[in-house]
């Protein structure tokens, strides 16, 4: 899949109403995360105890938390943590999964069997359980969360890439390439991987939505980014004890997670339509 | 059939061993000396020696694993660093709560998922279908802990119908079951809908119509039964997700159970408890998947005849 073609399918996805609205929200969240410092007059970590528990108002649009910090500010900075942690983790997971899956699908033999055993082992366990094992080993924090999310989704990408490679390997044009004397690595990088890319990228897009939830869940458990670094999950964690007093502390960060995840899913759907790979995804 | 069940159970042994190795290694992969990680800060040399002797910490790793596994099989999971109680008693106390929560959530998502799936398939592409499937998308994308908090906010804080937390009485079960069940229900409804639509296009359905049976009878007696097979497959595959959901939901509702115990122990670095909880959850996932597989074999005559 060439760059021009992938760009044109993103554009096509954006043209559909579903893709347009969800894409606009995602751009908004990313811009909000990047320019958080310019967009808001408040700091995310400066406490103002007399101004704690202020309900949403003209000054504090989404209210303040138990330390008097502006909630909208913390949600914008929290987007930095949540989005970067989940997208970096998924990025690493996709890369490792593609390497493992391509190697397994292309080489076959003992390596393939070893990879398959590993994939089957983690596949049957829920991501949260795999993630918690990783957090138990690495310890709470951003690094632990990234590793946990990355490993939790590794099996999915390995499996998908391997299946794609296996399916494409027997196509006529691969046989043709081989018969004119193309080397194994040339076929792998020039033909197999580019053709396996589209479904993996869509799966990565959809997994990013799940990863945002997983990151928020670990943060909610107090195992993600440590204070005072704001993350959507951690904000709700402190808010859950204050449910009676200041429900907005959990409502707005949760809304940020929910709307972003729905947007990611809708955009993924629009991409599937634009790339016309629904049938290929279903085969796996 | 018995042969199949036996083979399927035997297949679990290597999986169990692999998982137990990973969970055993947690103690050795975390930074620091395993002895320190098994003791309270400031324990004396005598306690150190006792722990070292018990787990054979001066012996090779393989021997240590053997000792650990032997203790495990005998039900000795060590004792908690924080509470100093045997881990097995702690687990035995909370396990029924988790099983009950998971069981009811599974029941809820199956029953309502199938009902909604049938409704959506019957009125395919019309408003009941579009409304239900919209709700399903929403239900499967909301973070479950947030959904739980919203339910608490609405039904406990505002309306006062159910208790906010704890595990006393039936009322305390309603909101947690709903929180886990809604996500599972979304999945079951989606699969049921697709399977019903697919089964309705089969030749045998055409034959039943030709015989003059009423459409409702065909739909509920024949198409639905056919559509249940993929539903059971998905449920078997996703049984772990119900348990994963239980971990989160127990934490939200402060409901004593495996999940809450695990998260607390993780925060307190209480490694024997962490290991035991993870192991229990892993075993539960494996047994759940096994149960689903057997159920599927029992339900599908084609699988059954292939086995004998």
Coordinates of C-alpha atoms in Angstrom, one line a residue:
Chain A
X1 CA 0.0 0.0 0.0
X2 CA 1.7 3.2 -1.2
X3 CA 1.6 6.4 0.8
X4 CA -0.6 8.2 -1.7
X5 CA -3.1 5.3 -1.7
X6 CA -3.3 5.2 2.1
X7 CA -3.7 9.0 2.2
X8 CA -6.5 8.9 -0.3
X9 CA -8.3 6.2 1.7
X10 CA -8.0 8.3 4.9
X11 CA -9.5 11.2 2.9
X12 CA -12.2 8.9 1.6
X13 CA -13.0 7.8 5.2
X14 CA -13.2 11.5 6.3
X15 CA -15.7 12.2 3.6
X16 CA -18.3 9.9 5.0
X17 CA -20.5 11.5 7.7
X18 CA -19.4 8.9 10.3
X19 CA -15.7 9.4 9.5
X20 CA -16.0 13.1 9.2
X21 CA -17.5 13.7 12.7
X22 CA -15.4 11.2 14.5
X23 CA -12.2 12.4 12.7
X24 CA -13.0 16.0 13.6
X25 CA -13.3 15.0 17.3
X26 CA -10.0 13.1 17.2
X27 CA -8.3 16.1 15.6
X28 CA -9.8 18.3 18.3
X29 CA -8.6 16.1 21.1
X30 CA -5.1 15.8 19.7
X31 CA -4.9 19.6 19.2
X32 CA -6.2 20.1 22.7
X33 CA -3.6 17.8 24.1
X34 CA -0.7 19.5 22.2
X35 CA -1.8 23.0 22.8
X36 CA -3.1 22.5 26.4
X37 CA -0.6 25.0 27.8
X38 CA -1.8 27.8 25.4
X39 CA -5.5 27.0 25.6
X40 CA -6.0 27.3 29.3
X41 CA -5.0 30.0 31.8
X42 CA -4.7 27.4 34.6
X43 CA -2.0 25.0 35.6
X44 CA -2.7 21.4 36.0
X45 CA -0.8 20.9 39.2
X46 CA -1.2 24.1 41.2
X47 CA -3.5 23.6 44.1
X48 CA -6.0 26.1 45.3
X49 CA -7.7 24.6 48.3
X50 CA -10.2 27.4 49.0
X51 CA -11.4 26.9 45.4
X52 CA -11.9 23.2 45.7
X53 CA -15.2 21.5 44.6
X54 CA -16.4 24.4 42.5
X55 CA -19.2 23.3 40.3
X56 CA -19.0 24.0 36.5
X57 CA -19.2 27.7 36.1
X58 CA -18.1 30.5 33.7
X59 CA -14.5 30.6 35.1
X60 CA -14.1 26.8 35.6
X61 CA -16.1 25.4 32.7
X62 CA -16.0 21.9 34.0
X63 CA -15.6 22.7 37.7
X64 CA -12.6 22.1 40.0
X65 CA -11.4 18.9 41.8
X66 CA -10.7 18.3 45.4
X67 CA -7.5 20.3 45.3
X68 CA -9.1 23.2 43.4
X69 CA -7.5 22.4 40.1
X70 CA -9.4 23.3 37.0
X71 CA -11.0 20.1 35.6
X72 CA -10.9 21.1 31.9
X73 CA -7.2 21.9 32.2
X74 CA -6.5 18.5 33.7
X75 CA -8.6 16.8 31.1
X76 CA -6.6 18.6 28.3
X77 CA -3.3 17.6 29.9
X78 CA -4.7 14.2 30.7
X79 CA -5.3 13.7 27.0
X80 CA -1.5 14.0 26.5
X81 CA -0.9 11.1 28.9
X82 CA -3.8 8.9 27.8
X83 CA -3.3 9.4 24.1
X84 CA 0.5 9.2 24.0
X85 CA 0.6 6.1 26.4
X86 CA -2.0 4.2 24.4
X87 CA -0.8 5.1 21.0
X88 CA 2.9 4.5 21.7
X89 CA 2.0 1.2 23.4
X90 CA -0.1 0.1 20.4
X91 CA 2.6 1.3 18.0
X92 CA 5.2 -0.9 19.7
X93 CA 2.7 -3.7 19.8
X94 CA 1.9 -3.4 16.1
X95 CA 5.6 -3.3 15.2
X96 CA 6.6 -6.3 17.3
X97 CA 3.5 -8.2 16.3
X98 CA 4.2 -7.6 12.6
X99 CA 7.8 -8.7 12.9
X100 CA 6.8 -11.8 14.8
X101 CA 3.8 -12.6 12.7
X102 CA 5.6 -12.0 9.4
X103 CA 8.6 -14.1 10.5
X104 CA 6.3 -16.9 11.7
X105 CA 4.2 -16.9 8.6
X106 CA 7.1 -16.6 6.2
X107 CA 9.6 -18.9 7.9
X108 CA 7.2 -21.5 9.2
X109 CA 8.7 -24.5 11.0
X110 CA 9.7 -24.5 14.6
X111 CA 9.7 -20.7 14.9
X112 CA 6.1 -20.6 13.7
X113 CA 5.1 -23.2 16.2
X114 CA 6.8 -21.4 19.1
X115 CA 5.1 -18.1 18.1
X116 CA 1.7 -19.9 17.7
X117 CA 2.0 -21.4 21.2
X118 CA 2.8 -18.0 22.7
X119 CA -0.1 -16.4 20.8
X120 CA -2.6 -19.0 21.8
X121 CA -1.5 -18.8 25.4
X122 CA -2.1 -15.0 25.7
X123 CA -5.1 -15.0 23.3
X124 CA -7.4 -16.8 25.7
X125 CA -6.7 -14.4 28.6
X126 CA -8.4 -11.1 28.9
X127 CA -6.2 -8.1 28.2
X128 CA -6.7 -6.7 31.7
X129 CA -5.3 -9.9 33.2
X130 CA -2.2 -9.9 31.0
X131 CA -1.8 -6.2 31.7
X132 CA -2.0 -6.8 35.5
X133 CA 0.7 -9.5 35.3
X134 CA 3.0 -7.1 33.5
X135 CA 2.2 -4.3 36.0
X136 CA 3.0 -6.7 38.8
X137 CA 6.4 -7.3 37.3
X138 CA 7.4 -3.8 36.1
X139 CA 5.5 -1.9 38.8
X140 CA 3.0 0.9 38.5
X141 CA 3.7 4.0 36.4
X142 CA 3.8 5.1 32.7
X143 CA 6.4 2.6 31.7
X144 CA 4.6 -0.3 33.3
X145 CA 1.3 0.8 31.7
X146 CA 2.9 1.0 28.2
X147 CA 4.5 -2.4 28.5
X148 CA 1.3 -3.9 29.9
X149 CA -0.9 -2.5 27.0
X150 CA 1.8 -3.4 24.4
X151 CA 2.0 -7.0 25.5
X152 CA -1.7 -7.4 26.1
X153 CA -2.4 -6.7 22.4
X154 CA 0.7 -8.3 21.0
X155 CA -1.0 -11.6 20.3
X156 CA -3.7 -10.0 18.2
X157 CA -1.3 -8.3 15.8
X158 CA 0.9 -11.3 15.6
X159 CA -2.0 -13.5 14.8
X160 CA -3.4 -11.1 12.2
X161 CA -0.1 -10.5 10.4
X162 CA 0.7 -14.2 10.3
X163 CA -2.7 -15.0 8.9
X164 CA -2.4 -12.3 6.2
X165 CA 1.1 -13.5 5.2
X166 CA -0.1 -17.1 5.0
X167 CA -3.0 -16.1 2.8
X168 CA -1.1 -13.9 0.5
X169 CA 1.9 -16.2 0.2
X170 CA 0.0 -18.6 -2.0
X171 CA -1.2 -16.0 -4.5
X172 CA -0.1 -16.2 -8.1
X173 CA 1.8 -13.0 -8.2
X174 CA 4.1 -14.2 -5.4
X175 CA 4.8 -17.3 -7.3
X176 CA 5.5 -15.1 -10.3
X177 CA 7.9 -13.0 -8.4
X178 CA 9.7 -16.0 -7.1
X179 CA 9.9 -17.6 -10.5
X180 CA 11.6 -14.5 -12.0
X181 CA 14.2 -14.8 -9.3
X182 CA 13.1 -12.4 -6.6
X183 CA 14.9 -13.1 -3.3
X184 CA 12.9 -14.1 -0.1
X185 CA 13.5 -10.8 1.7
X186 CA 12.5 -8.8 -1.4
X187 CA 9.2 -10.7 -1.6
X188 CA 8.6 -10.3 2.1
X189 CA 9.2 -6.5 2.2
X190 CA 8.1 -5.6 -1.3
X191 CA 5.0 -7.8 -1.7
X192 CA 3.9 -9.6 1.5
X193 CA 4.2 -6.9 4.2
X194 CA 2.7 -4.0 2.1
X195 CA -0.3 -6.1 1.3
X196 CA -0.8 -7.3 4.9
X197 CA -0.5 -3.7 6.1
X198 CA -4.1 -2.4 5.6
X199 CA -6.0 -4.9 7.8
X200 CA -3.3 -4.6 10.5
X201 CA -3.5 -0.8 10.5
X202 CA -7.3 -0.9 10.9
X203 CA -7.0 -3.5 13.7
X204 CA -4.5 -1.1 15.3
X205 CA -6.9 1.8 15.0
X206 CA -9.6 -0.2 16.7
X207 CA -7.2 -1.6 19.4
X208 CA -6.2 2.0 20.2
X209 CA -9.7 2.6 21.4
X210 CA -9.5 -0.4 23.7
X211 CA -6.1 0.7 24.8
X212 CA -7.4 4.1 25.9
X213 CA -9.9 2.2 28.0
X214 CA -7.3 -0.1 29.4
X215 CA -5.0 2.8 30.2
X216 CA -7.9 4.6 31.9
X217 CA -8.7 1.4 33.9
X218 CA -5.1 0.9 35.1
X219 CA -5.0 4.6 36.0
X220 CA -8.3 4.2 37.8
X221 CA -6.7 1.4 39.8
X222 CA -3.9 3.8 40.7
X223 CA -1.4 1.7 38.7
X224 CA -1.0 4.1 35.8
X225 CA 0.6 7.5 35.6
X226 CA 1.4 8.6 39.1
X227 CA 0.2 12.0 40.6
X228 CA 0.5 14.8 39.9
X229 CA 0.6 13.8 36.2
X230 CA -3.0 14.0 35.1
X231 CA -4.5 11.0 33.3
X232 CA -8.2 10.4 32.6
X233 CA -8.2 7.2 34.7
X234 CA -6.4 8.6 37.7
X235 CA -8.7 11.7 37.7
X236 CA -11.7 9.4 38.0
X237 CA -10.0 7.3 40.7
X238 CA -9.8 10.3 43.0
X239 CA -13.3 11.4 42.0
X240 CA -14.9 8.1 42.9
X241 CA -14.6 8.7 46.6
X242 CA -16.2 12.1 46.1
X243 CA -19.2 10.9 44.2
X244 CA -21.7 12.6 46.5
X245 CA -19.9 15.8 46.8
X246 CA -18.6 16.5 43.3
X247 CA -19.9 14.1 40.6
X248 CA -18.4 16.2 37.8
X249 CA -15.0 15.0 38.8
X250 CA -15.9 11.5 37.4
X251 CA -18.4 12.5 34.8
X252 CA -16.3 14.7 32.6
X253 CA -13.1 12.6 32.4
X254 CA -15.2 9.6 31.7
X255 CA -17.1 11.4 29.0
X256 CA -13.7 12.3 27.4
X257 CA -12.7 8.6 27.4
X258 CA -16.1 7.4 26.1
X259 CA -16.5 10.0 23.3
X260 CA -12.8 9.5 22.2
X261 CA -13.2 5.7 22.2
X262 CA -16.4 5.9 20.3
X263 CA -14.8 8.3 17.8
X264 CA -11.8 5.9 17.3
X265 CA -14.2 3.0 16.7
X266 CA -16.4 5.0 14.2
X267 CA -13.3 6.2 12.4
X268 CA -12.0 2.7 12.3
X269 CA -15.3 1.6 10.7
X270 CA -15.1 4.4 8.1
X271 CA -11.6 3.3 7.3
X272 CA -12.7 -0.3 6.8
X273 CA -15.3 0.9 4.3
X274 CA -12.8 3.2 2.6
X275 CA -10.2 0.5 2.3
X276 CA -12.8 -2.1 1.4
X277 CA -11.2 -4.8 3.6
X278 CA -14.2 -5.9 5.5
X279 CA -14.1 -9.4 3.9
X280 CA -10.4 -9.7 4.5
X281 CA -10.7 -8.8 8.2
X282 CA -13.5 -11.4 8.6
X283 CA -11.4 -14.2 7.1
X284 CA -9.0 -14.0 10.0
Chain B
X1 CA -17.7 -37.8 24.0
X2 CA -16.0 -38.7 27.3
X3 CA -12.9 -39.3 25.3
X4 CA -13.1 -35.7 24.0
X5 CA -13.6 -34.2 27.4
X6 CA -10.7 -36.1 28.8
X7 CA -8.4 -35.0 25.9
X8 CA -9.6 -31.4 26.3
X9 CA -8.8 -31.5 30.1
X10 CA -5.4 -33.0 29.4
X11 CA -4.7 -30.2 27.0
X12 CA -5.1 -27.7 29.8
X13 CA -2.1 -29.2 31.7
X14 CA 0.6 -27.6 29.6
X15 CA -1.3 -24.3 29.5
X16 CA -1.6 -24.4 33.3
X17 CA 2.1 -25.1 33.7
X18 CA 3.1 -22.3 31.3
X19 CA 0.9 -19.8 33.2
X20 CA 2.2 -21.0 36.6
X21 CA 5.8 -20.5 35.4
X22 CA 5.0 -16.9 34.5
X23 CA 3.2 -16.2 37.7
X24 CA 6.0 -18.0 39.7
X25 CA 8.6 -15.8 37.9
X26 CA 6.9 -12.5 39.0
X27 CA 8.7 -12.7 42.3
X28 CA 12.0 -13.1 40.6
X29 CA 11.5 -10.6 37.8
X30 CA 10.6 -7.7 40.1
X31 CA 13.5 -5.6 41.2
X32 CA 15.1 -6.6 44.5
X33 CA 15.8 -9.8 46.5
X34 CA 12.9 -12.3 46.5
X35 CA 13.4 -12.7 50.3
X36 CA 12.9 -9.0 50.9
X37 CA 9.8 -9.1 48.7
X38 CA 8.3 -11.9 50.8
X39 CA 8.9 -10.2 54.1
X40 CA 7.7 -7.1 55.9
X41 CA 10.2 -4.3 56.0
X42 CA 12.5 -4.7 59.0
X43 CA 12.0 -8.5 59.6
X44 CA 14.8 -10.2 61.6
X45 CA 17.3 -12.7 60.3
X46 CA 15.4 -15.6 61.8
X47 CA 12.3 -14.8 59.6
X48 CA 14.6 -14.5 56.6
X49 CA 16.1 -17.9 57.2
X50 CA 12.6 -19.4 57.7
X51 CA 11.4 -18.0 54.4
X52 CA 14.5 -19.0 52.6
X53 CA 14.2 -22.5 53.9
X54 CA 10.5 -22.8 53.1
X55 CA 10.8 -21.7 49.5
X56 CA 14.3 -23.1 49.0
X57 CA 15.5 -19.7 47.8
X58 CA 19.1 -20.7 48.0
X59 CA 18.5 -23.5 45.5
X60 CA 18.4 -23.3 41.7
X61 CA 15.4 -21.7 40.1
X62 CA 14.0 -24.9 38.7
X63 CA 14.0 -26.5 42.2
X64 CA 12.3 -23.4 43.6
X65 CA 9.6 -23.7 41.0
X66 CA 9.1 -27.4 41.9
X67 CA 8.8 -26.5 45.6
X68 CA 6.4 -23.7 44.9
X69 CA 4.3 -25.9 42.6
X70 CA 4.2 -28.8 45.1
X71 CA 3.0 -26.3 47.8
X72 CA 0.4 -25.0 45.4
X73 CA -1.0 -28.3 44.6
X74 CA -1.4 -29.0 48.3
X75 CA -3.3 -25.8 48.7
X76 CA -0.5 -23.9 50.4
X77 CA -0.3 -20.5 48.7
X78 CA 2.0 -18.9 51.3
X79 CA 0.9 -16.2 53.7
X80 CA 0.1 -12.6 53.1
X81 CA 2.9 -10.1 53.9
X82 CA 0.5 -7.5 55.1
X83 CA -2.2 -9.4 57.0
X84 CA 0.0 -12.5 57.8
X85 CA -3.0 -14.7 57.2
X86 CA -2.6 -17.8 54.9
X87 CA -3.4 -16.7 51.4
X88 CA -5.6 -19.8 50.8
X89 CA -8.0 -18.7 53.5
X90 CA -8.2 -15.2 52.1
X91 CA -8.9 -16.6 48.6
X92 CA -11.5 -19.0 50.0
X93 CA -13.3 -16.1 51.6
X94 CA -13.6 -13.9 48.6
X95 CA -13.9 -16.5 45.8
X96 CA -17.6 -17.2 46.2
X97 CA -18.4 -13.5 45.9
X98 CA -16.5 -13.3 42.6
X99 CA -18.0 -16.5 41.2
X100 CA -21.5 -15.3 42.0
X101 CA -20.9 -12.0 40.4
X102 CA -19.3 -13.6 37.3
X103 CA -22.1 -16.2 37.1
X104 CA -24.9 -13.8 37.3
X105 CA -23.3 -11.4 34.9
X106 CA -22.9 -14.2 32.4
X107 CA -26.5 -15.3 32.8
X108 CA -27.7 -11.7 32.4
X109 CA -25.7 -11.0 29.3
X110 CA -26.7 -14.3 27.7
X111 CA -30.5 -14.0 28.4
X112 CA -30.8 -10.3 27.5
X113 CA -28.3 -10.5 24.7
X114 CA -30.2 -13.3 23.0
X115 CA -33.5 -11.5 23.4
X116 CA -32.2 -8.3 21.9
X117 CA -30.4 -10.1 19.2
X118 CA -33.6 -11.9 18.1
X119 CA -35.5 -8.6 18.2
X120 CA -32.8 -6.9 16.1
X121 CA -32.7 -9.7 13.6
X122 CA -36.5 -9.9 13.3
X123 CA -36.8 -6.2 12.4
X124 CA -33.5 -6.0 10.5
X125 CA -32.5 -2.6 9.2
X126 CA -35.6 -1.0 10.7
X127 CA -35.8 1.2 13.7
X128 CA -35.8 -1.5 16.5
X129 CA -32.6 -2.9 14.9
X130 CA -30.9 0.4 14.4
X131 CA -31.8 1.6 18.0
X132 CA -30.6 -1.7 19.6
X133 CA -27.4 -1.8 17.5
X134 CA -26.7 1.8 18.4
X135 CA -27.1 1.0 22.0
X136 CA -24.8 -2.1 21.6
X137 CA -22.0 0.0 20.1
X138 CA -22.4 2.4 23.0
X139 CA -22.4 -0.5 25.5
X140 CA -19.3 -2.1 24.2
X141 CA -17.3 1.1 24.0
X142 CA -18.0 2.7 27.4
X143 CA -15.3 2.0 30.0
X144 CA -16.9 -0.5 32.5
X145 CA -15.7 1.3 35.6
X146 CA -17.2 4.5 34.4
X147 CA -20.5 2.9 33.6
X148 CA -20.4 1.5 37.2
X149 CA -19.7 4.9 38.6
X150 CA -22.6 6.4 36.6
X151 CA -24.9 3.6 37.8
X152 CA -23.9 4.3 41.4
X153 CA -24.5 8.0 40.8
X154 CA -27.9 7.4 39.4
X155 CA -29.3 4.5 41.4
X156 CA -27.5 4.8 44.7
X157 CA -26.7 8.4 45.2
X158 CA -29.7 10.0 43.5
X159 CA -32.5 7.4 43.8
X160 CA -31.2 5.5 46.8
X161 CA -32.4 2.2 45.4
X162 CA -29.3 0.1 45.8
X163 CA -26.3 0.2 48.2
X164 CA -23.2 2.1 47.0
X165 CA -20.7 -0.7 47.8
X166 CA -20.1 -3.9 49.6
X167 CA -21.4 -7.5 49.2
X168 CA -24.2 -7.8 51.7
X169 CA -27.5 -9.1 50.4
X170 CA -29.0 -9.3 46.9
X171 CA -29.4 -5.6 46.4
X172 CA -25.7 -5.2 46.4
X173 CA -25.4 -7.5 43.5
X174 CA -27.7 -5.7 41.1
X175 CA -25.5 -2.8 40.0
X176 CA -22.3 -4.8 39.6
X177 CA -24.0 -7.5 37.6
X178 CA -25.6 -4.8 35.4
X179 CA -22.2 -3.1 34.9
X180 CA -20.4 -6.2 33.7
X181 CA -23.5 -7.7 32.0
X182 CA -24.2 -4.7 29.7
X183 CA -20.9 -5.1 27.9
X184 CA -21.4 -8.8 27.5
X185 CA -25.0 -8.3 26.5
X186 CA -23.8 -6.0 23.7
X187 CA -21.5 -8.7 22.4
X188 CA -24.1 -11.5 22.6
X189 CA -26.8 -9.4 20.9
X190 CA -24.5 -8.6 18.0
X191 CA -23.5 -12.2 17.5
X192 CA -27.1 -13.5 17.9
X193 CA -28.3 -11.0 15.3
X194 CA -25.6 -11.9 12.7
X195 CA -26.1 -15.6 13.3
X196 CA -29.9 -15.3 13.0
X197 CA -29.7 -13.4 9.8
X198 CA -27.2 -15.9 8.4
X199 CA -29.3 -19.0 9.5
X200 CA -32.5 -17.5 8.1
X201 CA -31.0 -17.7 4.6
X202 CA -30.3 -21.4 4.8
X203 CA -32.1 -24.0 2.6
X204 CA -33.8 -25.7 5.5
X205 CA -35.6 -22.5 6.5
X206 CA -36.9 -22.2 3.0
X207 CA -38.2 -25.8 3.3
X208 CA -39.9 -25.0 6.6
X209 CA -41.6 -22.0 5.0
X210 CA -42.7 -24.2 2.1
X211 CA -44.2 -26.6 4.5
X212 CA -46.4 -23.7 5.8
X213 CA -45.1 -23.3 9.3
X214 CA -45.7 -19.9 10.9
X215 CA -42.8 -17.5 10.6
X216 CA -42.6 -16.9 14.4
X217 CA -42.5 -20.7 14.9
X218 CA -39.7 -21.0 12.4
X219 CA -37.8 -18.1 13.9
X220 CA -37.9 -19.3 17.5
X221 CA -37.9 -23.0 17.1
X222 CA -35.5 -23.5 14.2
X223 CA -33.5 -20.4 13.3
X224 CA -32.7 -19.4 16.9
X225 CA -31.6 -22.9 17.8
X226 CA -29.2 -22.9 14.8
X227 CA -28.0 -19.4 15.7
X228 CA -27.1 -20.4 19.3
X229 CA -24.0 -22.3 18.2
X230 CA -21.9 -19.3 17.4
X231 CA -23.3 -17.6 20.4
X232 CA -22.0 -20.3 22.7
X233 CA -18.6 -20.2 20.9
X234 CA -18.2 -16.5 21.5
X235 CA -19.4 -16.9 25.1
X236 CA -16.8 -19.6 25.6
X237 CA -14.1 -17.5 24.1
X238 CA -15.1 -14.4 26.0
X239 CA -15.7 -16.0 29.4
X240 CA -12.4 -14.5 30.5
X241 CA -13.7 -11.1 29.7
X242 CA -16.5 -11.5 32.2
X243 CA -13.9 -12.3 34.8
X244 CA -11.7 -9.4 33.7
X245 CA -14.8 -7.2 34.0
X246 CA -15.3 -8.6 37.5
X247 CA -11.8 -7.3 38.5
X248 CA -12.7 -3.8 37.5
X249 CA -16.2 -3.8 38.8
X250 CA -15.3 -5.2 42.2
X251 CA -12.8 -2.4 42.6
X252 CA -15.5 0.2 41.7
X253 CA -18.1 -1.2 44.0
X254 CA -15.5 -2.0 46.8
X255 CA -17.0 -5.6 46.6
X256 CA -14.8 -8.1 48.4
X257 CA -13.6 -10.5 45.7
X258 CA -10.6 -11.8 43.8
X259 CA -10.3 -8.5 41.7
X260 CA -10.4 -6.2 44.7
X261 CA -8.0 -8.4 46.6
X262 CA -5.6 -8.4 43.6
X263 CA -5.6 -4.6 43.0
X264 CA -5.1 -3.9 46.7
X265 CA -2.3 -6.4 46.9
X266 CA -0.6 -4.9 43.8
X267 CA -0.7 -1.5 45.4
X268 CA 0.8 -2.9 48.7
X269 CA 3.4 -5.1 47.0
X270 CA 1.9 -8.1 48.7
X271 CA 3.3 -10.6 46.2
X272 CA 2.1 -14.0 47.6
X273 CA -1.5 -12.6 47.4
X274 CA -0.8 -11.1 43.9
X275 CA 0.4 -14.5 42.7
X276 CA -2.5 -16.4 44.2
X277 CA -5.1 -14.0 42.8
X278 CA -3.6 -14.0 39.3
X279 CA -3.3 -17.8 39.4
X280 CA -7.0 -18.1 40.5
X281 CA -8.2 -15.8 37.7
X282 CA -6.1 -17.7 35.2
X283 CA -7.5 -21.0 36.3
X284 CA -11.0 -19.6 36.2
X285 CA -10.4 -18.4 32.6
X286 CA -9.1 -21.8 31.6
X287 CA -12.0 -23.7 33.2
X288 CA -14.5 -21.3 31.7
X289 CA -13.1 -21.8 28.2
X290 CA -13.1 -25.6 28.8
X291 CA -16.8 -25.5 29.9
X292 CA -17.7 -23.5 26.9
X293 CA -15.9 -25.9 24.5
X294 CA -17.7 -29.0 26.1
X295 CA -21.0 -27.2 26.0
X296 CA -20.5 -26.4 22.3
X297 CA -19.6 -30.0 21.5
X298 CA -22.8 -31.2 23.4
X299 CA -25.0 -28.7 21.5
X300 CA -23.8 -29.2 18.0
X301 CA -24.7 -32.6 16.5
X302 CA -22.0 -32.1 13.8
X303 CA -19.2 -31.6 16.3
X304 CA -20.6 -34.6 18.3
X305 CA -20.6 -36.9 15.4
X306 CA -17.2 -35.8 14.3
X307 CA -15.9 -36.8 17.8
X308 CA -17.3 -40.3 17.9

